[in-house]
Structure formats: structure tokens, C-alpha cells
Coordinates of C-alpha atoms and ligand atoms in Angstrom, one line a residue:
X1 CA -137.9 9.4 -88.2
X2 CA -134.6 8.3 -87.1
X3 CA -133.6 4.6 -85.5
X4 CA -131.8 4.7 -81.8
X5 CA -130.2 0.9 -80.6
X6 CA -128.9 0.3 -77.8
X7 CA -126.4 -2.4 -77.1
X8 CA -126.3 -4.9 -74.1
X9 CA -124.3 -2.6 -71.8
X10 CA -126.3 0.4 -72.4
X11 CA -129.0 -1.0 -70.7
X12 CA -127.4 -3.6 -68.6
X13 CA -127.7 -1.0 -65.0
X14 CA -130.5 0.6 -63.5
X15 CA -129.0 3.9 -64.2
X16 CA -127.6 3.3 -67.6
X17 CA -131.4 2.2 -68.6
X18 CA -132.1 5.8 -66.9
X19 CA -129.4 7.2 -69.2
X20 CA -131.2 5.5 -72.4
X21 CA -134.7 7.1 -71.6
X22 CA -133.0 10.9 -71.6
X23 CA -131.3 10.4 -74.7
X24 CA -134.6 9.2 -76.7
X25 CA -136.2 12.1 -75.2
X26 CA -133.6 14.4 -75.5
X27 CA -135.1 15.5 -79.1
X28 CA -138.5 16.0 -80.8
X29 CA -137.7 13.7 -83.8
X30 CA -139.8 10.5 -83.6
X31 CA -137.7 6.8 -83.5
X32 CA -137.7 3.4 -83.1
X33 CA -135.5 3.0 -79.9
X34 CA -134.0 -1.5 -80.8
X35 CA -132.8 -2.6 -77.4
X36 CA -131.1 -5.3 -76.8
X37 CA -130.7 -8.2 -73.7
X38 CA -129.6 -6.7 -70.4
X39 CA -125.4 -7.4 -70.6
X40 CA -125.3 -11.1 -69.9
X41 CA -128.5 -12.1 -70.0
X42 CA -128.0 -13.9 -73.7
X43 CA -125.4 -15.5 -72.4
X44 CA -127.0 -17.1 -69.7
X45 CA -129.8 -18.0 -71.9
X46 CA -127.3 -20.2 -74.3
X47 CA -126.2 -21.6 -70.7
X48 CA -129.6 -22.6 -69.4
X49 CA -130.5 -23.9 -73.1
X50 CA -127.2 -25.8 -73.3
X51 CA -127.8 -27.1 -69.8
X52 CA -131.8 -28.4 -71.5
X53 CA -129.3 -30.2 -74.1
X54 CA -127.5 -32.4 -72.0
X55 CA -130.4 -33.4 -70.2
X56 CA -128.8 -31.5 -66.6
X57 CA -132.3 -29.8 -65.5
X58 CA -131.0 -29.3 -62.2
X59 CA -128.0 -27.3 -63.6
X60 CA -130.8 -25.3 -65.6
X61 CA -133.3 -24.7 -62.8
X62 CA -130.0 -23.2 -61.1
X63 CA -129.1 -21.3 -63.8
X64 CA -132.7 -19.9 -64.4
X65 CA -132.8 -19.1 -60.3
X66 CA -129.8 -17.0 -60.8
X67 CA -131.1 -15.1 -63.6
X68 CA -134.6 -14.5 -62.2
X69 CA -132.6 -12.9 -59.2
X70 CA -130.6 -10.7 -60.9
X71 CA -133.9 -9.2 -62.7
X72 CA -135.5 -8.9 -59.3
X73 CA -133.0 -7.1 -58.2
X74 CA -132.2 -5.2 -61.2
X75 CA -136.0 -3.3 -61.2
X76 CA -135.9 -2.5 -57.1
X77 CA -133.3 0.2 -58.9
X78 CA -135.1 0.9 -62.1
X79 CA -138.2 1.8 -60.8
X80 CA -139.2 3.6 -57.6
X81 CA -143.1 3.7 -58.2
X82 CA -145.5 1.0 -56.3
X83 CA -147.3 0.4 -59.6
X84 CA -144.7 0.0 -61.8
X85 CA -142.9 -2.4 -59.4
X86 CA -145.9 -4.5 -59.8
X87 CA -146.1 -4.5 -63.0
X88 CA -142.3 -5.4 -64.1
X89 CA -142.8 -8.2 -61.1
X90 CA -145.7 -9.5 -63.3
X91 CA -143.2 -8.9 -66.6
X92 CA -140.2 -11.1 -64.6
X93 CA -143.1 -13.9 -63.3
X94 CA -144.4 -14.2 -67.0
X95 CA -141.2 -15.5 -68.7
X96 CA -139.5 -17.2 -65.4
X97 CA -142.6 -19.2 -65.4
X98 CA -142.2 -19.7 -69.3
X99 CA -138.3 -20.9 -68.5
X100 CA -139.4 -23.0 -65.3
X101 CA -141.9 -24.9 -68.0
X102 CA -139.3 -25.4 -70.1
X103 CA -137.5 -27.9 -68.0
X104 CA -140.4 -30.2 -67.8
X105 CA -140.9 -30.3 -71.9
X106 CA -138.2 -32.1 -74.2
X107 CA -135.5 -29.8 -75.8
X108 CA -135.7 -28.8 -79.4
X109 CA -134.1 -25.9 -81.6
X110 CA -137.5 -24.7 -81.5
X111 CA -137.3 -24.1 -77.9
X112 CA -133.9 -23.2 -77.9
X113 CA -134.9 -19.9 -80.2
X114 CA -137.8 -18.7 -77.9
X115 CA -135.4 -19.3 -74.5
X116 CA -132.8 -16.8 -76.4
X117 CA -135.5 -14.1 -77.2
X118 CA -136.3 -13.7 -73.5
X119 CA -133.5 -11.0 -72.9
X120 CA -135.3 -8.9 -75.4
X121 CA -138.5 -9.5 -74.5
X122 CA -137.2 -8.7 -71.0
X123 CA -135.4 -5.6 -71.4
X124 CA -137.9 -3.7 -73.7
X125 CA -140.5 -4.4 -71.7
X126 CA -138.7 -3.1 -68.5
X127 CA -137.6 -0.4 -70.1
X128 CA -141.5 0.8 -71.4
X129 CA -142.7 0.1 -67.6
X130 CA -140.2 2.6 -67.0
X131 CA -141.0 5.2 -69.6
X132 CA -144.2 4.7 -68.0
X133 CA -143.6 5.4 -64.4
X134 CA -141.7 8.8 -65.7
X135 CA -144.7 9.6 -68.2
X136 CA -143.1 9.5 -71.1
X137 CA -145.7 8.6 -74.2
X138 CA -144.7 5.8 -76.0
X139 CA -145.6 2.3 -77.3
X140 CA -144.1 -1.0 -77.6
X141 CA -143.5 -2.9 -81.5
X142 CA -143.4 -6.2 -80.8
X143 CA -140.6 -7.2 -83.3
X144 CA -141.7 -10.8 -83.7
X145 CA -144.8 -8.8 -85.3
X146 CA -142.7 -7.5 -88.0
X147 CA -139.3 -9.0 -88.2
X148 CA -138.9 -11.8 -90.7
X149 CA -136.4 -14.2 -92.4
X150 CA -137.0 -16.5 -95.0
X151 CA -135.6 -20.2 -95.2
X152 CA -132.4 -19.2 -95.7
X153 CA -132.0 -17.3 -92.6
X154 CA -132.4 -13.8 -95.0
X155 CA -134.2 -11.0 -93.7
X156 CA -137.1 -10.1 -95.6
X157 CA -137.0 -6.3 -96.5
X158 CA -139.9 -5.7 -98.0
X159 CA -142.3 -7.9 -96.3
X160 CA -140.3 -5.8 -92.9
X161 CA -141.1 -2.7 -94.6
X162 CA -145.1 -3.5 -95.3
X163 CA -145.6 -4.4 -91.8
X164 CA -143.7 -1.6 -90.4
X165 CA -145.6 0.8 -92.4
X166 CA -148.9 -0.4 -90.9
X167 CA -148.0 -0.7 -87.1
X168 CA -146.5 3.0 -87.6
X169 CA -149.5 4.1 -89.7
X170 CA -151.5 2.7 -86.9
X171 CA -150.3 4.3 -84.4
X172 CA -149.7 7.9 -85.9
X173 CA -150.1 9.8 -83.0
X174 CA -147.0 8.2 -80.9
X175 CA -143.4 9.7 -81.5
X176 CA -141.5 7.2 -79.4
X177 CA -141.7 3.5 -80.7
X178 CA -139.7 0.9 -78.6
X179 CA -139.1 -2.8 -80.2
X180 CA -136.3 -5.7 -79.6
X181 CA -133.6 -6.0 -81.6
X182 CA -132.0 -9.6 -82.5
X183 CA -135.3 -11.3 -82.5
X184 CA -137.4 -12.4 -85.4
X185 CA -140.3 -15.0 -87.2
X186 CA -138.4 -17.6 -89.7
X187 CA -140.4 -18.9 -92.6
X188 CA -142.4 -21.6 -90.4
X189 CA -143.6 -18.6 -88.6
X190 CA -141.1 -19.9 -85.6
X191 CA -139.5 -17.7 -83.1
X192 CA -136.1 -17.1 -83.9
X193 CA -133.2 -14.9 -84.3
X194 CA -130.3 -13.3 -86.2
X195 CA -127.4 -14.7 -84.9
X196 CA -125.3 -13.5 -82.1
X197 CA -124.4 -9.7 -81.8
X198 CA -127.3 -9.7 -84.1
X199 CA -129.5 -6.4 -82.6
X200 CA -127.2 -3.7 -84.7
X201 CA -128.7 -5.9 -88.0
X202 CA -132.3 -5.6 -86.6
X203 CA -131.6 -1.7 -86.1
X204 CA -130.3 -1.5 -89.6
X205 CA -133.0 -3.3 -91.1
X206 CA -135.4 -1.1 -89.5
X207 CA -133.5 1.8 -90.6
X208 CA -133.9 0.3 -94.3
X209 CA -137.4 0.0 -93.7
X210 CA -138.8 3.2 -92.5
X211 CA -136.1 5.0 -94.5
X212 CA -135.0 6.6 -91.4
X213 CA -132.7 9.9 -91.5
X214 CA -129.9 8.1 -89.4
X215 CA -129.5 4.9 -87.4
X216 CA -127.4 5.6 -84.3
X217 CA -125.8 2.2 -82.5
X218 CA -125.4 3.4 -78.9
X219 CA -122.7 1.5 -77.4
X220 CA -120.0 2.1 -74.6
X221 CA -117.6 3.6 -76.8
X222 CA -117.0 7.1 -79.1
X223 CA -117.3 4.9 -82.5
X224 CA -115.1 3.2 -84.0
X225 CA -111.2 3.4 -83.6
X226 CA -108.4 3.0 -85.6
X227 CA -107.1 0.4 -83.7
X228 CA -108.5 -2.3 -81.2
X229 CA -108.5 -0.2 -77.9
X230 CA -108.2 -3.5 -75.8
X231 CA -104.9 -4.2 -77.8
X232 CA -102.8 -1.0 -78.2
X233 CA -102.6 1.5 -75.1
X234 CA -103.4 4.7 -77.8
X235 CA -106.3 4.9 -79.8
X236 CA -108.4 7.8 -81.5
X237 CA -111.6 7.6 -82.9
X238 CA -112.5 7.8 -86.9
X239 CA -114.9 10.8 -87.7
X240 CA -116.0 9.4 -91.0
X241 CA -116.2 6.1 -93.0
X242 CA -117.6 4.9 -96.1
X243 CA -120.2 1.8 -95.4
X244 CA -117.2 -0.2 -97.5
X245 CA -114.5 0.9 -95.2
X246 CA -117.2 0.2 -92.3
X247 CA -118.0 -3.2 -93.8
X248 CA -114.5 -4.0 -93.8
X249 CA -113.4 -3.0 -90.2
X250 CA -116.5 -4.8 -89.0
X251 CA -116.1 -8.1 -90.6
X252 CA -112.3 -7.9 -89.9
X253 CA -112.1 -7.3 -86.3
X254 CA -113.6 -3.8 -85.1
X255 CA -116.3 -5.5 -82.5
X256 CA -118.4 -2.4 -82.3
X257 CA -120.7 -3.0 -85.3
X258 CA -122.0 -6.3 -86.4
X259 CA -120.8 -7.1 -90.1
X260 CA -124.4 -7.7 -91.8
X261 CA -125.8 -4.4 -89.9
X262 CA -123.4 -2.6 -93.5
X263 CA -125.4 -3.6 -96.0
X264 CA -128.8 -2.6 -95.2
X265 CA -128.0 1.0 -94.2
X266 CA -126.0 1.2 -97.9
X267 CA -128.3 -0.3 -100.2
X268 CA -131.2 2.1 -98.9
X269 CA -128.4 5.5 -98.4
X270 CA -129.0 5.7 -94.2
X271 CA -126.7 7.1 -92.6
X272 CA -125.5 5.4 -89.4
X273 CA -123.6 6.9 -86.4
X274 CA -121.7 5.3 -83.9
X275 CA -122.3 6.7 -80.5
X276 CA -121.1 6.7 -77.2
X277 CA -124.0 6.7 -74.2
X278 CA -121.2 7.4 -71.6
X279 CA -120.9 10.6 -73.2
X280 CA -122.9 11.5 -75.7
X281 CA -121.8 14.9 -77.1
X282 CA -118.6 13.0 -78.5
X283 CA -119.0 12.8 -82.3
X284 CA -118.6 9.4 -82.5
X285 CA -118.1 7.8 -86.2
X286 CA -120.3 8.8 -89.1
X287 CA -120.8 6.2 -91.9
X288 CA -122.1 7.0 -95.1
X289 CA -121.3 6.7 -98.8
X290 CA -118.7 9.3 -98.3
X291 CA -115.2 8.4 -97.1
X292 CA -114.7 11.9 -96.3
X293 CA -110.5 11.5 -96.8
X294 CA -107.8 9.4 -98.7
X295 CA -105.6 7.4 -96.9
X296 CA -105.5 4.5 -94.3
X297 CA -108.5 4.9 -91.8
X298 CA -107.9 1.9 -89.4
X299 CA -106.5 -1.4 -88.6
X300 CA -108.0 -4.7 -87.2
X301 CA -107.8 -8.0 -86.5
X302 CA -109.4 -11.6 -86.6
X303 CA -108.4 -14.6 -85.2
X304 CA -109.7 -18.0 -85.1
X305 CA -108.5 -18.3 -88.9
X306 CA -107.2 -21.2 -90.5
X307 CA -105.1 -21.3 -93.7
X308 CA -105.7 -24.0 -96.9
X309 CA -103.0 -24.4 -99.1
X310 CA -103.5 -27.0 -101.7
X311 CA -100.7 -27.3 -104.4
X312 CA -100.9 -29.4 -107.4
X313 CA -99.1 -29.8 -110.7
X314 CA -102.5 -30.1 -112.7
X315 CA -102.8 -26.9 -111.4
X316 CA -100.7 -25.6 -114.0
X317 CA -101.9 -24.4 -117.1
X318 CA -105.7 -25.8 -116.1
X319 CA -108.7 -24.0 -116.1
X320 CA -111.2 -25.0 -114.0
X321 CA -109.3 -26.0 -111.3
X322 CA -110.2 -22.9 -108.6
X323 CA -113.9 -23.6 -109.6
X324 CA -113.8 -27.3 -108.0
X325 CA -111.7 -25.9 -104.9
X326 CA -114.4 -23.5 -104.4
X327 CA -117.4 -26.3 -105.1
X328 CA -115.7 -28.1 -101.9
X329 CA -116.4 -24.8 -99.7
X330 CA -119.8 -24.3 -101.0
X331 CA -120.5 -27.2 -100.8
X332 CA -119.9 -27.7 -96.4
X333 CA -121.4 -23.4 -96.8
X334 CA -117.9 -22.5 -95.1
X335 CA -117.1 -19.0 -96.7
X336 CA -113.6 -18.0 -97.9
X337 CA -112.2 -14.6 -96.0
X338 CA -108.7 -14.5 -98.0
X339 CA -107.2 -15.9 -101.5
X340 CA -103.8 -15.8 -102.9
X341 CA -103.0 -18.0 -105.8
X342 CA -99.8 -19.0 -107.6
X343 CA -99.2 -21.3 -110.8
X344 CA -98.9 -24.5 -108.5
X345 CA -100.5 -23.7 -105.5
X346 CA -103.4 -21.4 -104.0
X347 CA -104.4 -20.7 -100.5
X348 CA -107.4 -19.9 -98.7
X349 CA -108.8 -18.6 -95.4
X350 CA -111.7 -19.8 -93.9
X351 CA -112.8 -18.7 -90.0
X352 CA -115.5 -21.3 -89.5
X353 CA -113.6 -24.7 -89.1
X354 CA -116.6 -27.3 -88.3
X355 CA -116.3 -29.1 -91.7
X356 CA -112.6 -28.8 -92.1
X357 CA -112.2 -32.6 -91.9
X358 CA -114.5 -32.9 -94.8
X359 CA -113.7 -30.3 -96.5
X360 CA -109.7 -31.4 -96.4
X361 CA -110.1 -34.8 -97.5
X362 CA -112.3 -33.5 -100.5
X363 CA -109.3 -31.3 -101.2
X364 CA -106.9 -34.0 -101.1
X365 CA -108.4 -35.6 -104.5
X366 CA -106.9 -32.4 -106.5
X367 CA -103.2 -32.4 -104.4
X368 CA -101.8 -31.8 -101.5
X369 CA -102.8 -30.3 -98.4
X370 CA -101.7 -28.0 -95.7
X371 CA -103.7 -26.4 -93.0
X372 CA -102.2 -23.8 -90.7
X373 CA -104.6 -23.6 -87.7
X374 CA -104.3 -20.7 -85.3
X375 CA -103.8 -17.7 -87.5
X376 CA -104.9 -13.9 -87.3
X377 CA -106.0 -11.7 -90.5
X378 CA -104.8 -8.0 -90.2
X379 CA -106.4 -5.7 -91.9
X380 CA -105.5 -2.1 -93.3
X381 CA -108.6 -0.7 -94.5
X382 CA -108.9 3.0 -95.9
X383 CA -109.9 4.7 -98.4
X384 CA -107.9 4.0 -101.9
X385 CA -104.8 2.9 -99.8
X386 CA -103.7 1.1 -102.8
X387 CA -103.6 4.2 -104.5
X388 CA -101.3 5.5 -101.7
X389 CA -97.6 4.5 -102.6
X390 CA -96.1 5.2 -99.3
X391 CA -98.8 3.0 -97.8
X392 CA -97.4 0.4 -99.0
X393 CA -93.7 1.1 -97.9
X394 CA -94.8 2.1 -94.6
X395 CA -96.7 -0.8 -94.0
X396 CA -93.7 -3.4 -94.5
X397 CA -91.1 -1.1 -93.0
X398 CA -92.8 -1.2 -90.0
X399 CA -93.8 -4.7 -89.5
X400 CA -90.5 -6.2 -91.0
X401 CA -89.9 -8.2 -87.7
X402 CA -93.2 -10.3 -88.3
X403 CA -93.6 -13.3 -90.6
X404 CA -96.7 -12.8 -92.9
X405 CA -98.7 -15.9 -94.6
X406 CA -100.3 -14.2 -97.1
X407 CA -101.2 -10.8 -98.4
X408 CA -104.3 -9.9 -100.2
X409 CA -103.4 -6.8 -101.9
X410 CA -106.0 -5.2 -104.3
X411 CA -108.8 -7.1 -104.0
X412 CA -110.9 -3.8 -103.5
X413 CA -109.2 0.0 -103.3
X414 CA -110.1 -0.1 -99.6
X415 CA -108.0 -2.9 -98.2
X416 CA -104.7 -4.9 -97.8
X417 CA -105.1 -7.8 -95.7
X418 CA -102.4 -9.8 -93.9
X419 CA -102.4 -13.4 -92.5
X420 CA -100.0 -14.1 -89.7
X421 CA -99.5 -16.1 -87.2
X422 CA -102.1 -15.8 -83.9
X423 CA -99.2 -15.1 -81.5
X424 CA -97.8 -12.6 -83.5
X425 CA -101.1 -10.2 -83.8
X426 CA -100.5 -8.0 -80.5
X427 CA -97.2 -7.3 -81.6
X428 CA -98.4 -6.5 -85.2
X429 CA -101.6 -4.1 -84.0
X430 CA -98.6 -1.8 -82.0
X431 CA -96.3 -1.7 -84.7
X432 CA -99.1 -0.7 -87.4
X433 CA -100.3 2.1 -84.9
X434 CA -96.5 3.4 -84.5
X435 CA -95.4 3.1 -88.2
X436 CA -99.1 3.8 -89.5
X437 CA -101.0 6.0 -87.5
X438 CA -97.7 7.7 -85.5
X439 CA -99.2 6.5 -82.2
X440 CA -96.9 5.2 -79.9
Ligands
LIG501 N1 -128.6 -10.1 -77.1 C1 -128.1 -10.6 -78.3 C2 -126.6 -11.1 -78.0 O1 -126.1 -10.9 -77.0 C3 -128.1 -9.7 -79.4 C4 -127.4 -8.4 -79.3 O2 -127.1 -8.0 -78.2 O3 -127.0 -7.8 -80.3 O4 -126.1 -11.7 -78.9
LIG502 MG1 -123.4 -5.8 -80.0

């Protein structure tokens, strides 16, 4: 049994949702097909729920009017069939008239999580009325039925892969199982969710679960490139990555995979593929324990970093000291992306800024401070490059023009990271991919 998701754009059109139903069907292996919202749907969600926040209910009734709209419209290409129009109308008039209640009740987080989960709710349900009108057996999982995080926001495997078990033991004699990605239950038994981008985790974890033979993310895209394609003008895509190479491209940059989807596909050895629904016969990217070759696989980049240096004389010869710097970050749960450390001084990168006041002036008690705001984290990930002496020449030969922060060198055999400047990152990306990768 394998694991099929597919991403906001892959089912964002009438005929790309067509596209999705051919490829589950296109083999006799059976799967759980994650969708996730219709492109833009989550985002108008946070909108409407954002509008709920301030209090504006006419901005959200206007906002929910637009949305209902572009659903309407949306199945009138779908589905051709009397019956099935009917029935998506019924679908649409379900949760519009769950969103039009909304703005007479007071706004909570609560509500907040179940106005997110409609685009999922939405788009697999769509997408089974269509399965329907073209007779194609399947059922529907209801992931709030099985999809669970504790009280720390955590997915829980096991109780995942209990449920799972039954609903699929239960219904033995389907081969095509269709459920929503990105929604879950928290510990109070709550709707909620895991985090933005967060359907490739709910594939992954489902993956886990059944112990599927692969999990394929369909996206827009032949897998993962070894540069960001909306950056440099030439990019090819990787045939093979490890999940720490993977792990490292998606936290640093590569926006085709979501970082946490890694580690549940490599703790229980599945396989994932990266594919492409605008033309599937592409190989896409194959991740697995294997980095199939030596040497530097890609290059990306993060921005919205900030730089911490703190430098203090009681620094010197202390122990101790990077233990109470790291208390502060616990502490405001802010998690440290880069380190590099001298005798007097030691810097840190962290890309989530909301506690950086506090965080600072807890700082300031061991020395002084600096923040640099505005900064971009390269990275050069591939297998053992720090292994590869002319790596490391190239690397610095070719961006010599570019003033780096920081370098993180060794911190696993699979990366080098650089801090630079923000404004300097385009510039950095096409130099790496001339004096790199030889693209021009
Ligand atoms: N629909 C959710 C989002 O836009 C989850 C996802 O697409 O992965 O963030
Ligand atoms: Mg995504």
C-alpha cells in the first residue's frame, strides 16, 4: 500500500483535480490519496478568521462570499453529472453555512482551527463526489478520525497507527482510500492542525503508519532542485537524496517539502518521491537512506534570520556559560538554526523573532549584545562535502565578492551553512550554481 499527496495546486483547477483522479487510478496498488485545500483556499481562511479577530464581520461575510463563489464555480467544471452537482452543492452549503454561523458566535482559537480545516474538508470531499460521478470505488478517511497530537503539538504515531489499522481493516475490500492532509484532533479532542504547509507531514505520518512502500508528494514541480528555480534562471533536478540531505534542503530553503514531513518517513525506512503532476513520467527525487553519490547535491536559502552575538570576558575560560545562553532560548521555545563560538564571544541564529526583546535583554545580564536583523542562511548540503577538499576551495573562490557572517562548517558531514546578509542572497544562489554546480 503506498501513500499519494497532493499539494494545493494539484488540485486547485477543475482539470488538475481530473489529472489527480488518473494518476490514483493509473495502478492496481491500493493508497491513501492526502489532499490538501484547493490553492488559496487556506489562505483565505486565515483572512476570514483574522477578519473574526478584529471584530470586522462585515469584512468576513465578504470574504466568506468570495470564497463560497469561487467553489460554486469551481464544481460547474468538476463535475458534469446532475447528481453529483447536487450533491457537491449540498457539500459547499454545509460548511458556507458553518462559516456564515461563525460570524454570529464570539472568536476563539478553537474556532479559528475548525475555520482552517474547511479547505480540506472541502477538497476531499469534492474530489470523492467526483471519483463518484466517474465510478471509481473508493472511500473517504475522515482524518480527524485518526490524526492526533498530544499537548505538545506532537503527532501521536502509534495511537495514528492503531486507528489506521482498524478503519483499513474495516474496510478491506476498498483499494482507494482518500483522507485530508493538514488536519488533526489535539489532546482536548479539539479540531486542529499541523501548522502551515503541514499536509506533506500528514502524508508522512500516514506513510509511517501503514508502513507504506513509498509516499509520493505530488506537487507542481520534477522534485527537488539543486538550486531555488525562482532564483537562478538554470536549474536541474536531484535523482537521489538521503532523508539527512532532504531534511536539510527542506528546513533550509527548498519549499517543496515541509521540514517535519523527514523524519517520519526515516525513522520507519519509507521511501518518499517527489513528483511532478504536470508530468508525471519525470523521475522526480527519490529519498531514502541512500545518498546514492558523494559530493555537493544542492544549495538553498532562508531568510527572515536574525543574528545574536553576545561577547563577554567571563566567557573566557568558564564553563557553563553556553548552557545559560541556551536556557534564555528555551526558555521563550525560540530554536537556534546556526552557532559559531569563539573564546570571547558566540553567535547564534534564530528565524522566529517574536521574543527577541526578551530574549535580548535576558542576554544582556551575561555581556553585550548585537543583533543583525535581515539576514539569509545558505546552505550547501551533500553528501560528505566535508570530506570533499575542493568543496571547500570552490565554495570560497566563487563567492569571494560576498561578505559572510558566519560559517557553520562540520556540524554534520552533510552541510556547510553560511550567514549573509539578505540583500546579498540572489547574488550568492548564482554564483554557487556557476562555481558549484557549473550552471551558468
Ligand atoms: N492547506 C494547508 C496550507 O495551505 C496545508 C497544506 O497545503 O499543506 O497550509
Ligand atoms: Mg505544500
Amino acid at each position: 500500500m503506498k501513500v499519494m499527496k497532493f499539494g494545493g495546486t494539484s488540485v486547485g483547477k477543475p482539470h488538475r483535480m481530473h489529472e489527480v483522479a488518473k494518476l490514483v487510478t493509473k495502478d492496481e496498488e491500493s493508497k491513501i490519496v492526502v489532499l490538501s485545500a484547493l490553492s488559496g483556499t487556506t489562505n483565505a481562511l486565515v483572512e476570514i478568521s483574522a477578519s473574526l479577530a478584529r471584530g470586522d464581520r462585515s469584512a468576513a461575510k465578504e470574504q466568506i462570499d468570495a470564497l463560497d463563489l469561487h467553489y460554486q464555480q469551481f464544481i460547474q467544471e468538476l463535475l458534469s453529472d446532475k447528481t453529483a452537482l447536487t450533491k457537491a452543492k449540498a457539500v459547499i452549503a454545509e460548511h458556507f453555512e458553518f462559516l456564515t454561523i461563525i460570524l454570529k458566535i464570539s472568536f476563539s482559537e478553537a474556532l479559528n482551527k475548525d475555520i482552517l480545516a474547511q479547505g480540506e474538508l472541502l477538497s476531499t470531499k469534492l474530489f470523492c463526489i467526483y471519483l463518484e460521478e466517474k465510478k471509481i470505488d473508493h472511500i473517504l478517511l475522515p482524518a480527524l478520525d485518526f490524526m492526533t497530537i498530544d499537548g505538545y503539538d506532537e503527532p501521536q504515531i502509534g495511537a495514528i497507527k492503531v486507528k489506521l489499522a482498524q478503519l483499513l481493516q474495516r474496510n478491506k475490500d476498498k483499494n482507494i482510500f482518500v483522507t485530508q492532509g493538514y488536519i488533526s484532533r489535539n489532546a482536548k479532542g479539539e479540531v486542529d492542525n499541523l501548522k502551515r504547509g503541514g499536509s506533506d507531514y500528514s502524508a508522512s505520518l500516514i506513510a509511517a503508519a501503514i508502513n507504506a512502500s513509498v509516499c509520493e508528494i505530488w506537487t507542481d514541480i520534477d522534485g527537488m532542485h539543486n538550486n531555488d528555480p525562482r532564483i537562478v534562471k538554470k536549474t536541474v533536478p536531484i535523482e537521489q537524496l538521503s532523508f539527512e540531505e532532504a531534511a536539510e534542503l527542506a528546513y533550509f530553503g527548498a519549499k517543496i517539502l515541509h521540514p517535519a514531513s523527514i523524519w517520519p518517513a526515516q525513522y520507519f525506512n519509507v521511501p518518499v518521491r517527489l513528483l511532478n503532476t504536470l508530468f508525471p513520467e519525470a523521475k522526480g527525487t527519490l529519498i531514502t537512506e541512500k545518498a546514492g553519490s558523494v559530493g555537493v547535491k544542492a544549495v538553498a536559502a532562508k531568510d527572515g534570520i536574525t543574528a545574536i552575538k553576545i561577547k563577554s570576558s567571563r566567557m573566557l575560560l568558564a564553563y557553563g556559560f553556553l548552557r545559560k545562553v541556551f536556557e534564555v532560548f528555551e526558555k521563550y521555545r525560540t530554536s537556534i538554526d546556526m552557532i559559531t563560538t569563539s573564546e570571547v564571544a558566540v553567535s547564534v541564529t534564530i528565524d522566529n523573532d517574536i521574543y527577541l526583546g526578551e530574549i535580548t535583554r535576558e542576554l544582556e545580564v551575561f555581556g553585550t549584545v548585537e543583533i543583525d536583523t535581515n539576514q539569509a542562511i545558505v546552505s550547501i548540503v551533500g553528501n560528505e562535502i566535508t570530506e570533499t577538499k575542493d568543496i571547500m576551495e570552490k565554495l570560497f573562490e566563487s563567492i569571494s565578492s560576498i561578505p559572510v557572517r558566519m560559517v557553520s562548517y562540520g556540524g554534520s558531514r552533510h552541510n556547510i551553512s553560511l550567514l549573509i546578509a539578505r540583500s546579498y542572497k540572489e547574488e550568492t544562489l548564482q554564483l554557487l550554481n556557476v562555481g558549484l554546480f557549473g550552471l551558468d
